[in-house]
């Protein structure tokens, strides 16, 4: 486009109901400053965050980049900001500082914090313990609805539900906080629609991945905070990105506009000293009975997949369960037999059940004892987190550890939010072994533990990194140990040795992993689909090894493309004032 003035778009764009109306003689930004920001600054100088002097240094350690982000969000962005620090830099702490300051200045009469369901109670605990801020959570017994409390933390899916949606929308909220804001990047979802129709004066959105697939993601999130900042979606795309999205145009203009709403700190730009991460993959030779079972399941999966590709998900599940535990595999096999309408495969399935019954000793269970015993002897309270994908495996592992005299805690998605909080608290206080499903792999903080065991391995590397991120984050002051368990000559060894280690996923950031996966999935396949299809289509073990080697090469190429994307994203974020002093 030529002769195009974005300023005209911002002024003429029609704001939705949740934005204060603009006087014809004022620009939108001047109006925000004079009407909303005056409340933040009234009666108090804005040269510092005064409330921070009230905080207990033993409760929260305030880092320079966090204090700076809170200050800028309040006083340079007039209380509407996208906090986009990289993973692990403490965006929740930044919001806590913001809310504490607003409470100090009496500008937070009503606050709504929307989070993923599994993080609501954690938010509640952190704001109470670190900042002395009391919120009711929608999972509390005393919660009476969104029109009955002034300080609420709730899952966004609860807020958008038919039961509560109208009550949420009826209120004029002083402050809205939206965690994991990338979940509202799609304007066609109920989540996006809820935020779009909410009425609020101040808003703070959090996401470490403001751009996941394309710049339009960023446009949608920013437009919820500052409607009109970028004009219409089509104009934004045409003005800032060329047709193949490889070249950023009008870069200075984009940076200027993002600087009005977005704060992004990167790890290398902060003074945070993350501890080292040591990864140890331990491979074990399965027993003859385990080997026979693995081969039988693999043969069954191959044969069934060649006959009916519609069974893909359950066949993939069987292939994962056979290296996890006989109990997990048996659960699915029996369900499959109960549901089977045709009898063509019954004999094979019954044969697999017979092989399961032949297994007396589970190799991984015996080898896990070596790891946890070492921890019990050398680490305070012997704390270890053991991750598995399957509830049946979790039960069996927990039973075995209890029988050996360990203090064991089990964590899974079937627990209530309150139960989950109690489990984590007990694990911290009592020590021992926490055996968890992936229900804990997002958002939960467990820096008091520094040893993690991947009993079985998700094929998606993002899920692996999310597991590790529970203990390897700000507040972790010890070296982190990650143990991966794998049976030799099985799919999990191929995934570990020929994929994960070759592309070095254990030392990459979540942002880098996300970019690699995004590039792969743009081709129409997920990471897990790619692994499974190579597994079932290989004609021999040698072919399978070669196929996984080839996939590693493909992934390295995707990584190279991801680096180009990172250069593109850096072009977007380059030049941001990250809070460093000019002195």
XYZ file of C-alpha atoms in Angstrom, residues 39-454:
416
model
C -6.708 7.553 38.644
C -3.375 5.760 38.877
C -1.462 8.974 39.430
C -3.945 10.961 41.511
C -2.541 11.914 44.894
C 0.668 9.936 44.392
C 3.834 10.796 42.498
C 4.552 8.203 39.825
C 8.332 8.189 40.069
C 8.379 4.837 41.859
C 6.319 1.858 42.947
C 5.619 2.944 46.496
C 3.856 -0.229 47.593
C 6.951 -2.374 47.125
C 8.371 -0.982 50.359
C 5.604 -2.859 52.161
C 6.605 -6.242 50.758
C 8.406 -8.828 52.834
C 11.753 -9.577 51.207
C 11.532 -13.109 52.557
C 8.270 -13.664 50.652
C 9.221 -12.310 47.248
C 12.565 -11.524 45.671
C 12.055 -8.602 43.341
C 14.225 -8.658 40.244
C 15.110 -5.517 38.353
C 13.397 -6.483 35.116
C 10.194 -7.332 36.998
C 10.039 -4.024 38.854
C 10.725 -2.168 35.638
C 7.996 -4.054 33.769
C 5.449 -3.292 36.497
C 6.346 0.391 36.484
C 6.150 0.707 32.713
C 2.847 -1.167 32.519
C 1.267 1.213 35.019
C 2.738 4.591 34.194
C 4.087 4.458 30.657
C 1.302 2.323 29.212
C -1.468 3.780 31.380
C -2.533 0.459 32.800
C -2.966 -1.590 29.627
C -0.021 -3.831 28.819
C 0.963 -7.120 27.207
C 3.599 -8.747 29.431
C 5.538 -11.028 27.102
C 8.686 -12.026 28.954
C 10.201 -15.338 27.927
C 9.248 -18.445 29.883
C 10.498 -18.563 33.466
C 11.133 -14.841 34.010
C 8.292 -14.280 36.466
C 5.380 -12.608 34.697
C 3.091 -13.577 37.598
C 5.353 -11.636 39.962
C 5.134 -8.605 37.674
C 1.351 -8.733 37.844
C 1.528 -9.112 41.620
C 3.582 -5.921 41.824
C 1.104 -4.132 39.576
C -1.923 -5.200 41.606
C -0.174 -4.337 44.881
C 0.553 -0.844 43.616
C -2.988 -0.366 42.366
C -4.289 -1.504 45.747
C -1.980 1.008 47.410
C -3.345 3.773 45.161
C -6.946 2.565 45.603
C -7.521 2.030 41.883
C -8.561 -1.610 41.977
C -12.130 -1.685 43.284
C -12.835 -4.886 41.323
C -10.297 -7.277 39.815
C -10.916 -10.308 37.586
C -8.022 -12.678 36.914
C -8.670 -15.302 34.229
C -6.284 -18.252 33.953
C -6.149 -21.817 32.638
C -8.090 -23.994 35.091
C -5.057 -25.789 36.514
C -3.332 -22.509 37.447
C -6.148 -20.704 39.280
C -5.273 -21.931 42.771
C -1.586 -21.320 42.197
C -2.321 -17.700 41.286
C -4.417 -17.367 44.430
C -1.653 -18.752 46.635
C 1.109 -16.620 45.106
C -0.823 -13.357 45.395
C -1.694 -14.118 49.009
C 1.718 -15.348 50.131
C 3.925 -12.934 48.209
C 1.800 -9.780 48.081
C -0.795 -10.084 50.821
C -3.627 -9.841 48.275
C -6.731 -11.901 49.020
C -8.747 -13.277 46.103
C -11.579 -15.754 46.011
C -11.185 -18.547 43.455
C -14.046 -20.120 41.563
C -12.941 -23.464 43.030
C -13.354 -22.238 46.636
C -16.358 -23.383 48.648
C -17.160 -19.767 49.485
C -17.345 -18.694 45.830
C -20.864 -17.352 45.200
C -20.596 -16.160 41.618
C -18.994 -13.362 39.659
C -21.388 -10.716 40.960
C -20.776 -11.548 44.642
C -17.045 -10.801 45.040
C -14.752 -7.947 44.054
C -11.475 -9.865 43.786
C -11.861 -13.045 41.757
C -9.524 -15.588 40.191
C -11.271 -17.990 37.821
C -10.606 -20.259 34.903
C -11.473 -18.577 31.641
C -13.587 -21.574 30.669
C -15.665 -21.160 33.829
C -16.123 -17.466 33.070
C -17.315 -18.142 29.519
C -19.665 -20.966 30.522
C -23.411 -20.592 30.069
C -23.826 -20.517 33.836
C -21.600 -17.486 34.476
C -21.053 -15.622 31.203
C -23.788 -13.015 31.643
C -22.771 -12.255 35.219
C -19.169 -11.725 34.090
C -20.232 -9.410 31.273
C -22.691 -7.400 33.396
C -19.954 -5.965 35.596
C -17.679 -3.042 34.885
C -14.372 -4.450 36.097
C -11.653 -2.121 37.266
C -8.851 -4.539 36.347
C -8.691 -7.551 34.045
C -5.721 -9.937 34.133
C -5.536 -12.615 31.428
C -2.934 -15.359 31.847
C -1.721 -17.400 28.837
C -3.216 -14.784 26.532
C -2.198 -16.744 23.416
C -5.213 -18.962 24.105
C -7.421 -16.101 22.863
C -5.490 -15.483 19.638
C -8.313 -16.973 17.538
C -11.105 -14.439 17.129
C -13.601 -17.192 16.289
C -13.512 -18.800 19.758
C -15.767 -18.276 22.763
C -12.748 -17.244 24.813
C -11.906 -14.417 22.433
C -15.515 -13.297 22.297
C -15.734 -13.168 26.088
C -12.661 -10.926 26.415
C -13.820 -8.789 23.501
C -17.118 -8.037 25.251
C -15.794 -7.566 28.795
C -15.963 -4.065 30.291
C -12.799 -2.978 32.126
C -10.588 0.053 32.726
C -7.160 -1.551 33.079
C -5.881 -4.792 31.594
C -2.712 -6.862 31.818
C -2.289 -9.823 29.466
C 0.461 -12.421 29.926
C 2.041 -14.662 27.288
C 5.560 -15.863 26.555
C 4.594 -16.598 22.936
C 2.864 -13.524 21.477
C 3.617 -14.837 17.993
C 2.940 -18.559 17.612
C 2.261 -19.026 13.924
C 2.074 -15.592 12.344
C 1.853 -11.905 13.133
C -1.941 -12.111 13.031
C -1.739 -13.845 16.441
C -0.108 -10.733 17.834
C -2.650 -8.515 16.104
C -5.604 -10.306 17.713
C -4.153 -10.193 21.221
C -3.060 -6.549 21.013
C -6.374 -5.484 19.513
C -8.194 -6.781 22.598
C -6.003 -4.495 24.721
C -5.808 -1.467 22.443
C -8.547 -1.570 19.792
C -7.568 0.437 16.751
C -3.839 0.434 17.451
C -3.171 -1.526 14.251
C -6.275 -0.709 12.225
C -8.217 -3.555 10.632
C -6.752 -7.055 10.398
C -6.449 -6.938 6.606
C -4.781 -3.546 6.612
C -2.383 -4.650 9.354
C -1.320 -7.695 7.368
C -0.895 -5.808 4.128
C 0.983 -2.968 5.714
C 3.484 -4.878 7.867
C 4.075 -8.273 6.211
C 4.641 -9.198 2.603
C 2.700 -12.060 1.024
C 5.078 -14.908 2.011
C 5.677 -13.581 5.561
C 9.410 -13.707 5.110
C 10.015 -9.958 5.071
C 8.870 -7.425 7.619
C 7.984 -4.057 6.172
C 7.331 -0.712 7.870
C 9.306 -2.094 10.785
C 9.824 1.190 12.620
C 6.123 1.917 12.587
C 5.321 -1.533 13.998
C 7.911 -1.124 16.757
C 6.555 2.279 17.690
C 3.065 0.895 18.059
C 4.108 -2.224 19.962
C 6.113 -0.045 22.348
C 2.826 1.484 23.476
C 1.452 -1.818 24.737
C 4.056 -4.600 24.905
C 6.893 -5.401 27.331
C 9.201 -8.296 26.473
C 12.245 -9.335 28.478
C 14.499 -12.108 27.236
C 16.655 -14.322 29.421
C 19.879 -12.972 27.982
C 18.784 -9.410 28.733
C 18.200 -10.030 32.448
C 20.544 -10.648 35.346
C 18.795 -13.919 36.226
C 21.312 -16.714 36.706
C 19.584 -19.974 35.851
C 21.113 -23.113 37.307
C 22.587 -25.817 35.095
C 20.542 -28.680 33.719
C 22.040 -32.153 33.558
C 20.252 -34.747 31.414
C 20.966 -38.447 31.914
C 19.327 -41.008 29.629
C 19.367 -44.487 31.111
C 18.647 -47.334 28.735
C 17.759 -50.788 29.984
C 17.599 -54.170 28.306
C 14.035 -55.495 28.644
C 13.486 -58.992 29.945
C 12.729 -61.718 27.363
C 9.042 -61.581 28.368
C 8.964 -57.776 27.937
C 10.730 -58.078 24.577
C 8.226 -60.661 23.368
C 5.326 -58.442 24.461
C 6.794 -55.386 22.733
C 7.232 -57.277 19.479
C 3.698 -58.698 19.608
C 2.163 -55.269 20.186
C 4.263 -53.681 17.436
C 3.241 -56.411 14.978
C -0.407 -55.992 15.937
C -0.233 -52.196 15.537
C 1.376 -52.471 12.117
C -1.146 -54.990 10.870
C -4.179 -53.155 12.243
C -2.999 -49.815 10.865
C -2.489 -51.229 7.376
C -6.081 -52.509 7.415
C -7.839 -49.483 8.886
C -6.129 -46.146 9.344
C -9.112 -44.904 11.316
C -7.691 -46.749 14.335
C -4.636 -44.547 14.410
C -5.116 -42.898 17.789
C -5.750 -46.089 19.733
C -2.932 -47.894 17.929
C -0.563 -45.061 18.764
C -1.719 -45.363 22.364
C -0.901 -49.084 22.454
C 2.567 -48.434 21.088
C 3.225 -45.939 23.882
C 1.708 -48.073 26.629
C 3.749 -51.180 25.855
C 6.936 -49.355 26.940
C 5.194 -47.732 29.923
C 3.718 -50.643 31.878
C 1.843 -53.928 31.442
C -0.991 -52.402 33.512
C -1.474 -49.459 31.143
C -1.437 -51.752 28.118
C -3.858 -54.227 29.668
C -6.366 -51.465 30.443
C -6.555 -50.418 26.793
C -6.533 -53.972 25.420
C -9.482 -54.996 27.581
C -11.413 -51.900 26.608
C -10.686 -52.626 22.972
C -11.970 -56.184 23.345
C -15.145 -54.943 25.047
C -15.771 -52.399 22.282
C -14.838 -54.584 19.348
C -17.730 -55.282 17.003
C -15.792 -57.504 14.623
C -13.977 -60.622 15.791
C -11.110 -60.577 13.287
C -8.502 -59.320 15.746
C -9.783 -60.829 18.982
C -7.349 -63.721 18.904
C -4.346 -61.405 18.577
C -5.546 -59.246 21.440
C -6.169 -62.265 23.670
C -2.660 -63.454 22.845
C -1.249 -60.080 23.974
C -3.110 -60.435 27.285
C -1.476 -63.833 27.775
C 1.951 -62.264 27.198
C 1.163 -59.554 29.759
C 0.407 -62.238 32.320
C 3.827 -63.789 31.686
C 5.666 -60.686 32.951
C 6.824 -61.139 36.524
C 9.271 -58.240 36.795
C 8.988 -54.794 35.203
C 12.506 -53.661 34.355
C 11.803 -49.959 34.681
C 10.415 -50.388 38.178
C 13.604 -52.054 39.339
C 15.805 -49.421 37.734
C 13.705 -46.544 39.096
C 14.564 -47.729 42.588
C 18.252 -47.073 41.833
C 17.522 -43.440 40.956
C 15.242 -42.649 43.891
C 17.514 -44.420 46.378
C 20.405 -42.272 45.188
C 18.209 -39.197 45.698
C 17.153 -40.319 49.180
C 20.796 -40.597 50.200
C 22.061 -37.355 48.647
C 19.215 -34.814 48.356
C 17.290 -33.010 51.072
C 14.115 -34.974 51.836
C 14.945 -37.154 48.818
C 12.476 -35.317 46.605
C 11.958 -36.726 43.108
C 9.181 -36.125 40.567
C 8.371 -39.127 38.353
C 6.316 -38.325 35.254
C 4.224 -40.840 33.338
C 1.525 -40.398 30.712
C -0.801 -43.092 32.074
C -2.878 -43.421 35.240
C -2.518 -47.196 35.322
C 1.268 -46.851 35.244
C 1.106 -44.179 37.910
C -0.836 -46.458 40.250
C 1.576 -49.360 39.761
C 4.692 -47.210 40.241
C 3.262 -45.598 43.374
C 2.341 -48.992 44.847
C 5.834 -50.336 44.274
C 7.507 -47.290 45.835
C 5.225 -47.470 48.875
C 6.098 -51.140 49.280
C 9.771 -50.135 49.397
C 9.108 -47.695 52.235
C 9.101 -44.399 50.346
C 6.817 -41.453 51.083
C 4.748 -41.249 47.907
C 2.375 -38.589 46.567
C 0.224 -39.084 43.465
C -0.935 -36.198 41.259
C -3.348 -36.525 38.326
C -6.114 -34.671 36.522
C -8.859 -36.419 38.465
C -8.041 -34.495 41.631
C -9.954 -31.337 42.512
C -8.058 -28.038 42.521
C -7.955 -28.068 46.313
C -6.634 -31.621 46.359
C -3.902 -30.679 43.898
C -2.807 -27.814 46.142
C -2.656 -30.146 49.141
C -0.649 -32.750 47.223
C 2.012 -30.222 46.169
C 2.134 -28.763 49.681
C 2.576 -32.204 51.243
C 5.287 -33.093 48.741
C 7.178 -29.915 49.625
C 6.849 -30.404 53.367
C 7.225 -34.180 53.639
C 9.563 -34.905 50.737
C 9.620 -38.308 49.052
C 8.453 -39.157 45.541
C 5.741 -37.369 43.574
C 4.381 -39.675 40.856
C 2.494 -37.489 38.409
C 0.707 -37.624 35.102
C 1.104 -34.745 32.658
C -1.692 -32.935 34.496
C 1.150 -31.224 36.372
C 3.298 -30.396 33.354
C 1.926 -26.879 32.727
C 2.154 -23.969 35.092
C 2.766 -25.710 38.421
C 5.826 -24.537 40.329
C 8.021 -27.027 42.176
C 11.410 -25.321 42.468
C 11.866 -26.960 45.868
C 12.632 -30.171 43.933
C 15.570 -30.560 41.543
C 15.298 -34.170 40.319
C 12.859 -35.301 37.637
C 12.399 -38.708 36.030
C 10.681 -39.226 32.691
